[in-house]
PDB file of C-alpha atoms in Angstrom:
ATOM      1  CA  MET A   1      32.328 -26.997  44.627  1.00 50.00           C
ATOM      2  CA  SER A   2      32.874 -24.429  41.884  1.00 60.00           C
ATOM      3  CA  ASP A   3      33.358 -25.387  38.243  1.00 71.00           C
ATOM      4  CA  ARG A   4      36.813 -24.212  37.077  1.00 86.00           C
ATOM      5  CA  THR A   5      36.189 -24.766  33.372  1.00 93.00           C
ATOM      6  CA  PRO A   6      36.029 -21.575  31.310  1.00 93.00           C
ATOM      7  CA  ALA A   7      32.288 -22.071  30.927  1.00 95.00           C
ATOM      8  CA  GLY A   8      31.844 -22.513  34.653  1.00 95.00           C
ATOM      9  CA  GLN A   9      34.034 -19.503  35.441  1.00 95.00           C
ATOM     10  CA  PHE A  10      32.049 -17.314  33.080  1.00 96.00           C
ATOM     11  CA  LEU A  11      28.708 -18.436  34.506  1.00 96.00           C
ATOM     12  CA  ASP A  12      30.003 -17.877  38.045  1.00 96.00           C
ATOM     13  CA  ALA A  13      31.126 -14.357  37.056  1.00 96.00           C
ATOM     14  CA  ALA A  14      27.748 -13.585  35.500  1.00 97.00           C
ATOM     15  CA  ILE A  15      25.916 -14.909  38.553  1.00 97.00           C
ATOM     16  CA  ASP A  16      28.118 -12.789  40.836  1.00 97.00           C
ATOM     17  CA  LEU A  17      27.284  -9.700  38.766  1.00 97.00           C
ATOM     18  CA  LEU A  18      23.580 -10.492  38.894  1.00 98.00           C
ATOM     19  CA  ARG A  19      23.804 -10.817  42.675  1.00 98.00           C
ATOM     20  CA  ARG A  20      25.571  -7.461  42.835  1.00 97.00           C
ATOM     21  CA  ILE A  21      22.909  -5.631  40.866  1.00 97.00           C
ATOM     22  CA  ARG A  22      20.192  -7.357  42.909  1.00 97.00           C
ATOM     23  CA  ASP A  23      21.779  -6.141  46.146  1.00 97.00           C
ATOM     24  CA  GLU A  24      23.369  -2.832  45.095  1.00 97.00           C
ATOM     25  CA  GLU A  25      20.915  -1.544  42.472  1.00 98.00           C
ATOM     26  CA  ALA A  26      17.661  -2.423  44.238  1.00 98.00           C
ATOM     27  CA  GLY A  27      16.857   1.237  44.888  1.00 98.00           C
ATOM     28  CA  PRO A  28      17.464   2.471  41.333  1.00 98.00           C
ATOM     29  CA  ILE A  29      15.565  -0.526  39.918  1.00 98.00           C
ATOM     30  CA  GLU A  30      12.580   0.294  42.117  1.00 98.00           C
ATOM     31  CA  ALA A  31      12.760   3.966  41.162  1.00 98.00           C
ATOM     32  CA  ALA A  32      13.019   3.190  37.438  1.00 98.00           C
ATOM     33  CA  GLY A  33      10.103   0.770  37.573  1.00 98.00           C
ATOM     34  CA  THR A  34       8.030   3.351  39.409  1.00 98.00           C
ATOM     35  CA  LEU A  35       8.906   6.029  36.827  1.00 98.00           C
ATOM     36  CA  ILE A  36       7.795   3.749  34.008  1.00 98.00           C
ATOM     37  CA  ALA A  37       4.577   2.930  35.851  1.00 98.00           C
ATOM     38  CA  ASP A  38       3.971   6.652  36.396  1.00 98.00           C
ATOM     39  CA  THR A  39       4.499   7.277  32.678  1.00 98.00           C
ATOM     40  CA  VAL A  40       2.040   4.565  31.677  1.00 98.00           C
ATOM     41  CA  ALA A  41      -0.583   5.733  34.165  1.00 97.00           C
ATOM     42  CA  ALA A  42      -0.249   9.355  33.001  1.00 97.00           C
ATOM     43  CA  GLY A  43      -0.784   8.461  29.336  1.00 96.00           C
ATOM     44  CA  GLY A  44       2.858   8.805  28.330  1.00 97.00           C
ATOM     45  CA  ARG A  45       4.786   6.608  25.942  1.00 97.00           C
ATOM     46  CA  LEU A  46       7.860   4.429  26.524  1.00 98.00           C
ATOM     47  CA  PHE A  47      10.943   4.173  24.324  1.00 98.00           C
ATOM     48  CA  ALA A  48      14.238   2.298  24.505  1.00 97.00           C
ATOM     49  CA  PHE A  49      17.487   2.858  22.632  1.00 95.00           C
ATOM     50  CA  GLY A  50      20.843   1.134  22.522  1.00 93.00           C
ATOM     51  CA  ALA A  51      23.676   1.245  20.002  1.00 85.00           C
ATOM     52  CA  GLY A  52      25.495  -1.826  18.710  1.00 83.00           C
ATOM     53  CA  HIS A  53      25.468  -4.652  21.225  1.00 88.00           C
ATOM     54  CA  SER A  54      23.796  -2.361  23.760  1.00 91.00           C
ATOM     55  CA  SER A  55      20.775  -2.474  21.451  1.00 91.00           C
ATOM     56  CA  LEU A  56      20.257  -6.143  22.333  1.00 93.00           C
ATOM     57  CA  ALA A  57      19.010  -5.300  25.818  1.00 95.00           C
ATOM     58  CA  ALA A  58      16.845  -2.485  24.431  1.00 95.00           C
ATOM     59  CA  GLN A  59      15.282  -4.811  21.859  1.00 94.00           C
ATOM     60  CA  ASP A  60      14.628  -7.407  24.546  1.00 95.00           C
ATOM     61  CA  VAL A  61      11.962  -5.215  26.191  1.00 97.00           C
ATOM     62  CA  VAL A  62      10.134  -4.331  22.949  1.00 97.00           C
ATOM     63  CA  TYR A  63       7.177  -6.419  21.669  1.00 96.00           C
ATOM     64  CA  ARG A  64       8.129  -9.051  24.226  1.00 95.00           C
ATOM     65  CA  ALA A  65       6.015 -11.854  25.615  1.00 96.00           C
ATOM     66  CA  GLY A  66       5.553 -11.042  29.282  1.00 97.00           C
ATOM     67  CA  GLY A  67       6.646  -7.455  28.670  1.00 97.00           C
ATOM     68  CA  LEU A  68       4.958  -4.079  28.503  1.00 98.00           C
ATOM     69  CA  ALA A  69       3.284  -3.517  25.155  1.00 97.00           C
ATOM     70  CA  LEU A  70       3.965   0.224  25.359  1.00 97.00           C
ATOM     71  CA  MET A  71       7.757  -0.085  25.114  1.00 98.00           C
ATOM     72  CA  ASN A  72       8.880   1.111  21.674  1.00 97.00           C
ATOM     73  CA  LEU A  73      12.315   0.867  20.101  1.00 95.00           C
ATOM     74  CA  LEU A  74      13.812   4.225  19.128  1.00 93.00           C
ATOM     75  CA  PRO A  75      15.611   3.371  15.896  1.00 84.00           C
ATOM     76  CA  VAL A  76      18.740   5.110  14.646  1.00 81.00           C
ATOM     77  CA  PRO A  77      19.751   4.065  11.112  1.00 75.00           C
ATOM     78  CA  GLY A  78      22.901   1.977  11.188  1.00 68.00           C
ATOM     79  CA  MET A  79      22.915   1.734  14.980  1.00 66.00           C
ATOM     80  CA  VAL A  80      20.350  -0.866  16.023  1.00 68.00           C
ATOM     81  CA  GLY A  81      22.139  -4.200  16.147  1.00 65.00           C
ATOM     82  CA  VAL A  82      25.262  -5.295  14.266  1.00 67.00           C
ATOM     83  CA  ASP A  83      23.680  -6.061  10.904  1.00 68.00           C
ATOM     84  CA  VAL A  84      24.924  -2.811   9.312  1.00 69.00           C
ATOM     85  CA  MET A  85      27.706  -3.377   6.790  1.00 70.00           C
ATOM     86  CA  PRO A  86      30.500  -2.915   7.505  1.00 76.00           C
ATOM     87  CA  ALA A  87      29.932  -3.603  11.202  1.00 71.00           C
ATOM     88  CA  THR A  88      32.477  -0.918  12.105  1.00 72.00           C
ATOM     89  CA  LEU A  89      30.146   1.738  10.661  1.00 67.00           C
ATOM     90  CA  GLY A  90      27.926   1.471  13.724  1.00 68.00           C
ATOM     91  CA  SER A  91      30.854   2.245  16.022  1.00 73.00           C
ATOM     92  CA  ALA A  92      31.764   5.238  13.889  1.00 71.00           C
ATOM     93  CA  LEU A  93      28.215   6.622  13.833  1.00 73.00           C
ATOM     94  CA  GLU A  94      28.014   6.470  17.621  1.00 73.00           C
ATOM     95  CA  ARG A  95      30.731   9.121  17.737  1.00 70.00           C
ATOM     96  CA  VAL A  96      29.038  11.583  15.346  1.00 69.00           C
ATOM     97  CA  ASP A  97      27.927  14.860  16.905  1.00 76.00           C
ATOM     98  CA  GLY A  98      24.419  16.006  15.958  1.00 78.00           C
ATOM     99  CA  LEU A  99      23.019  12.617  14.999  1.00 84.00           C
ATOM    100  CA  ALA A 100      21.003  12.163  18.190  1.00 86.00           C
ATOM    101  CA  THR A 101      19.426  15.600  17.823  1.00 90.00           C
ATOM    102  CA  VAL A 102      18.226  14.831  14.299  1.00 90.00           C
ATOM    103  CA  VAL A 103      16.846  11.466  15.408  1.00 90.00           C
ATOM    104  CA  LEU A 104      14.903  12.940  18.322  1.00 92.00           C
ATOM    105  CA  GLU A 105      13.542  15.841  16.285  1.00 91.00           C
ATOM    106  CA  THR A 106      12.050  13.393  13.781  1.00 91.00           C
ATOM    107  CA  SER A 107      10.865  10.839  16.362  1.00 93.00           C
ATOM    108  CA  PRO A 108       7.471  10.645  18.098  1.00 94.00           C
ATOM    109  CA  LEU A 109       9.015  11.426  21.509  1.00 95.00           C
ATOM    110  CA  ARG A 110       7.286  14.233  23.391  1.00 96.00           C
ATOM    111  CA  ALA A 111       7.211  15.770  26.837  1.00 97.00           C
ATOM    112  CA  GLY A 112       5.960  13.330  29.445  1.00 97.00           C
ATOM    113  CA  ASP A 113       7.419  10.249  27.748  1.00 98.00           C
ATOM    114  CA  THR A 114      10.206   8.109  29.199  1.00 98.00           C
ATOM    115  CA  LEU A 115      13.293   7.029  27.265  1.00 98.00           C
ATOM    116  CA  VAL A 116      15.616   4.224  28.360  1.00 98.00           C
ATOM    117  CA  ILE A 117      19.129   4.679  26.930  1.00 97.00           C
ATOM    118  CA  VAL A 118      21.473   1.699  27.099  1.00 97.00           C
ATOM    119  CA  SER A 119      25.190   2.350  26.632  1.00 95.00           C
ATOM    120  CA  LEU A 120      27.807   0.248  28.365  1.00 95.00           C
ATOM    121  CA  SER A 121      30.521   2.903  28.325  1.00 94.00           C
ATOM    122  CA  GLY A 122      28.241   5.953  28.190  1.00 94.00           C
ATOM    123  CA  ARG A 123      31.171   7.885  26.677  1.00 94.00           C
ATOM    124  CA  ASN A 124      30.209   8.263  23.022  1.00 92.00           C
ATOM    125  CA  ALA A 125      28.571  11.335  21.524  1.00 91.00           C
ATOM    126  CA  LEU A 126      25.312   9.638  20.516  1.00 93.00           C
ATOM    127  CA  PRO A 127      24.016   8.428  23.913  1.00 94.00           C
ATOM    128  CA  VAL A 128      25.260  11.539  25.722  1.00 96.00           C
ATOM    129  CA  GLU A 129      23.633  13.907  23.221  1.00 95.00           C
ATOM    130  CA  MET A 130      20.460  11.797  23.139  1.00 95.00           C
ATOM    131  CA  ALA A 131      20.047  12.074  26.893  1.00 97.00           C
ATOM    132  CA  MET A 132      20.761  15.805  26.898  1.00 96.00           C
ATOM    133  CA  LYS A 133      18.361  16.560  24.045  1.00 96.00           C
ATOM    134  CA  ALA A 134      15.612  14.276  25.349  1.00 97.00           C
ATOM    135  CA  ARG A 135      15.562  16.036  28.692  1.00 97.00           C
ATOM    136  CA  GLU A 136      15.381  19.411  26.925  1.00 96.00           C
ATOM    137  CA  LEU A 137      12.211  18.093  25.272  1.00 95.00           C
ATOM    138  CA  GLY A 138      10.697  17.206  28.640  1.00 97.00           C
ATOM    139  CA  VAL A 139      11.348  13.475  28.332  1.00 98.00           C
ATOM    140  CA  ARG A 140      12.425  11.533  31.418  1.00 98.00           C
ATOM    141  CA  VAL A 141      15.623   9.567  30.833  1.00 98.00           C
ATOM    142  CA  ILE A 142      16.718   6.298  32.421  1.00 98.00           C
ATOM    143  CA  GLY A 143      20.358   5.507  31.680  1.00 98.00           C
ATOM    144  CA  VAL A 144      21.708   1.966  31.815  1.00 98.00           C
ATOM    145  CA  THR A 145      25.497   2.047  31.840  1.00 97.00           C
ATOM    146  CA  SER A 146      28.664   1.010  33.631  1.00 97.00           C
ATOM    147  CA  VAL A 147      29.571   3.969  35.816  1.00 97.00           C
ATOM    148  CA  ALA A 148      33.149   2.680  36.072  1.00 96.00           C
ATOM    149  CA  TYR A 149      33.840   3.908  32.534  1.00 95.00           C
ATOM    150  CA  ALA A 150      33.470   7.524  33.684  1.00 93.00           C
ATOM    151  CA  THR A 151      36.478   7.111  35.963  1.00 92.00           C
ATOM    152  CA  ARG A 152      38.729   5.137  33.630  1.00 93.00           C
ATOM    153  CA  THR A 153      38.016   6.449  30.118  1.00 95.00           C
ATOM    154  CA  THR A 154      37.770   9.794  28.378  1.00 94.00           C
ATOM    155  CA  SER A 155      34.416  11.129  27.186  1.00 94.00           C
ATOM    156  CA  ARG A 156      33.998  11.376  23.419  1.00 91.00           C
ATOM    157  CA  HIS A 157      31.362  14.097  23.707  1.00 91.00           C
ATOM    158  CA  SER A 158      32.409  17.724  23.322  1.00 89.00           C
ATOM    159  CA  SER A 159      31.075  18.488  26.811  1.00 94.00           C
ATOM    160  CA  GLY A 160      33.432  15.993  28.414  1.00 92.00           C
ATOM    161  CA  THR A 161      30.453  14.358  30.132  1.00 96.00           C
ATOM    162  CA  TYR A 162      28.978  10.859  30.104  1.00 97.00           C
ATOM    163  CA  LEU A 163      25.507   9.371  29.771  1.00 97.00           C
ATOM    164  CA  LYS A 164      25.235   9.084  33.539  1.00 97.00           C
ATOM    165  CA  ASP A 165      25.498  12.868  33.848  1.00 97.00           C
ATOM    166  CA  HIS A 166      22.293  13.548  31.898  1.00 97.00           C
ATOM    167  CA  CYS A 167      19.740  11.088  33.288  1.00 98.00           C
ATOM    168  CA  ASP A 168      16.862  11.308  35.710  1.00 98.00           C
ATOM    169  CA  LEU A 169      17.831   7.837  36.915  1.00 98.00           C
ATOM    170  CA  VAL A 170      20.950   5.731  36.383  1.00 98.00           C
ATOM    171  CA  LEU A 171      21.166   1.945  36.552  1.00 98.00           C
ATOM    172  CA  ASP A 172      24.779   0.858  37.032  1.00 98.00           C
ATOM    173  CA  SER A 173      25.457  -2.506  35.400  1.00 97.00           C
ATOM    174  CA  ARG A 174      28.696  -2.848  37.405  1.00 97.00           C
ATOM    175  CA  ILE A 175      30.437  -4.244  34.317  1.00 97.00           C
ATOM    176  CA  ALA A 176      34.211  -3.833  34.426  1.00 95.00           C
ATOM    177  CA  VAL A 177      35.861  -1.567  31.860  1.00 96.00           C
ATOM    178  CA  GLY A 178      36.551  -3.666  28.776  1.00 94.00           C
ATOM    179  CA  ASP A 179      33.545  -5.977  29.264  1.00 95.00           C
ATOM    180  CA  ALA A 180      35.433  -9.271  29.494  1.00 95.00           C
ATOM    181  CA  GLU A 181      35.249 -11.560  32.513  1.00 96.00           C
ATOM    182  CA  LEU A 182      37.978 -14.116  31.818  1.00 95.00           C
ATOM    183  CA  THR A 183      41.720 -14.195  31.209  1.00 93.00           C
ATOM    184  CA  LEU A 184      44.118 -17.037  30.454  1.00 94.00           C
ATOM    185  CA  ASP A 185      47.893 -17.001  30.314  1.00 92.00           C
ATOM    186  CA  ASN A 186      47.888 -18.386  26.775  1.00 94.00           C
ATOM    187  CA  VAL A 187      45.161 -16.014  25.472  1.00 94.00           C
ATOM    188  CA  PRO A 188      46.482 -12.517  24.647  1.00 95.00           C
ATOM    189  CA  ALA A 189      43.216 -10.631  25.295  1.00 95.00           C
ATOM    190  CA  PRO A 190      40.488 -10.788  27.955  1.00 95.00           C
ATOM    191  CA  PHE A 191      37.361 -12.590  26.778  1.00 96.00           C
ATOM    192  CA  ALA A 192      33.775 -13.639  27.676  1.00 97.00           C
ATOM    193  CA  PRO A 193      31.655 -10.443  27.891  1.00 96.00           C
ATOM    194  CA  ALA A 194      28.757 -10.387  30.361  1.00 97.00           C
ATOM    195  CA  SER A 195      27.187  -7.005  29.672  1.00 96.00           C
ATOM    196  CA  THR A 196      24.262  -8.360  27.638  1.00 96.00           C
ATOM    197  CA  VAL A 197      23.287 -10.868  30.324  1.00 97.00           C
ATOM    198  CA  VAL A 198      23.457  -8.284  33.091  1.00 97.00           C
ATOM    199  CA  THR A 199      21.882  -5.364  31.235  1.00 97.00           C
ATOM    200  CA  SER A 200      18.971  -7.477  29.999  1.00 97.00           C
ATOM    201  CA  ALA A 201      18.392  -8.707  33.543  1.00 98.00           C
ATOM    202  CA  LEU A 202      18.478  -5.150  34.866  1.00 97.00           C
ATOM    203  CA  LEU A 203      15.842  -4.007  32.380  1.00 98.00           C
ATOM    204  CA  GLN A 204      13.608  -7.025  32.948  1.00 98.00           C
ATOM    205  CA  ALA A 205      13.790  -6.327  36.689  1.00 98.00           C
ATOM    206  CA  VAL A 206      12.655  -2.769  35.975  1.00 98.00           C
ATOM    207  CA  MET A 207       9.774  -3.983  33.785  1.00 98.00           C
ATOM    208  CA  ALA A 208       8.695  -6.460  36.459  1.00 98.00           C
ATOM    209  CA  THR A 209       8.683  -3.637  38.995  1.00 98.00           C
ATOM    210  CA  ALA A 210       6.639  -1.427  36.680  1.00 98.00           C
ATOM    211  CA  ALA A 211       4.025  -4.117  36.046  1.00 98.00           C
ATOM    212  CA  ALA A 212       3.665  -4.905  39.748  1.00 98.00           C
ATOM    213  CA  THR A 213       3.494  -1.208  40.630  1.00 98.00           C
ATOM    214  CA  LEU A 214       0.670  -0.609  38.172  1.00 98.00           C
ATOM    215  CA  ALA A 215      -1.226  -3.628  39.459  1.00 98.00           C
ATOM    216  CA  GLY A 216      -0.758  -2.388  43.013  1.00 98.00           C
ATOM    217  CA  ARG A 217      -2.482   0.847  42.006  1.00 97.00           C
ATOM    218  CA  GLY A 218      -5.419  -1.029  40.549  1.00 97.00           C
ATOM    219  CA  VAL A 219      -4.273  -0.456  36.948  1.00 96.00           C
ATOM    220  CA  GLU A 220      -4.027  -3.480  34.655  1.00 96.00           C
ATOM    221  CA  PRO A 221      -0.487  -3.409  33.236  1.00 97.00           C
ATOM    222  CA  PRO A 222      -0.527  -3.537  29.413  1.00 97.00           C
ATOM    223  CA  LEU A 223       1.316  -6.836  29.112  1.00 98.00           C
ATOM    224  CA  LEU A 224       1.798  -9.000  26.044  1.00 98.00           C
ATOM    225  CA  ARG A 225       1.465 -12.780  26.065  1.00 97.00           C
ATOM    226  CA  SER A 226       3.353 -15.336  24.036  1.00 97.00           C
ATOM    227  CA  GLY A 227       1.838 -15.924  20.615  1.00 93.00           C
ATOM    228  CA  ASN A 228       2.746 -19.577  21.063  1.00 95.00           C
ATOM    229  CA  VAL A 229       0.204 -20.261  23.800  1.00 96.00           C
ATOM    230  CA  ASP A 230      -3.503 -20.743  23.146  1.00 97.00           C
ATOM    231  CA  GLY A 231      -5.302 -17.427  23.211  1.00 96.00           C
ATOM    232  CA  GLY A 232      -2.074 -15.433  23.019  1.00 96.00           C
ATOM    233  CA  HIS A 233      -2.793 -13.774  19.691  1.00 96.00           C
ATOM    234  CA  GLU A 234      -6.287 -12.767  20.765  1.00 97.00           C
ATOM    235  CA  TRP A 235      -4.967 -11.321  24.022  1.00 97.00           C
ATOM    236  CA  ASN A 236      -2.284  -9.334  22.230  1.00 97.00           C
ATOM    237  CA  ALA A 237      -4.695  -8.036  19.600  1.00 96.00           C
ATOM    238  CA  ARG A 238      -6.845  -6.577  22.395  1.00 96.00           C
ATOM    239  CA  VAL A 239      -3.890  -4.910  24.106  1.00 97.00           C
ATOM    240  CA  LEU A 240      -2.452  -3.549  20.859  1.00 96.00           C
ATOM    241  CA  GLU A 241      -5.802  -2.077  19.889  1.00 96.00           C
ATOM    242  CA  GLN A 242      -6.435  -0.594  23.325  1.00 96.00           C
ATOM    243  CA  TYR A 243      -3.063   1.153  23.424  1.00 96.00           C
ATOM    244  CA  GLY A 244      -2.586   1.619  19.686  1.00 95.00           C
ATOM    245  CA  ASP A 245      -2.025   5.371  19.934  1.00 95.00           C
ATOM    246  CA  ARG A 246       1.025   4.745  22.159  1.00 96.00           C
ATOM    247  CA  ILE A 247       2.543   1.862  20.207  1.00 97.00           C
ATOM    248  CA  PHE A 248       4.680   2.654  17.166  1.00 95.00           C
ATOM    249  CA  TYR A 249       6.137  -0.719  16.141  1.00 93.00           C
ATOM    250  CA  GLN A 250       2.903  -1.861  14.474  1.00 85.00           C
ATOM    251  CA  ARG A 251       2.581   1.131  12.137  1.00 74.00           C
TER     252      ARG A 251
END
């Protein structure tokens, strides 16, 4: 019997979305995990970027217990998280033309690397330009977005395109436009966003695929362990030293 409380309805909606991406995004998840494994095996580096709340899923795969040590966060001043003041500045910066180009030109990204770009709407100038410029540099791009936005919103990039149009691979989060799962007659706006839950799960599924793919090729995946288990710090110190030239968050 389903739980009809708001909490139960939200959890049911999130579970339904997770089932959808399990069933409908299995192919793209496998392809993205394989691309990341290929990058690791070939000596490339891994980066993730997300703006505002989309940065939460990107941060979740960086320096993460049980995650790949080689995943680096690509920082954009004022864009990573919602700690910038005022918070609305981050939304404004995401619409600025040219910012992504400057960021990439001063970043360690190079040909042969892979960049994961997380943007729920995929409509703003920053993620679109970042994907376009990264591919010009020879970087493979994995986009994590809700494809539905491309049919129900207007692009804010001068090209009229969306993030999904400039990626080697696209993971569709299946999140509805507006990112709110619940409505009530006495509440004037939709509420209860699920994009963070779903996008984080999508990326962790990709990382799991990458780790298993590397192991299947006889390559030990460069995984981190929790620092709160015995031996965790020693394990991580070995991995960080071994792959130090491809890890940028410890510099």
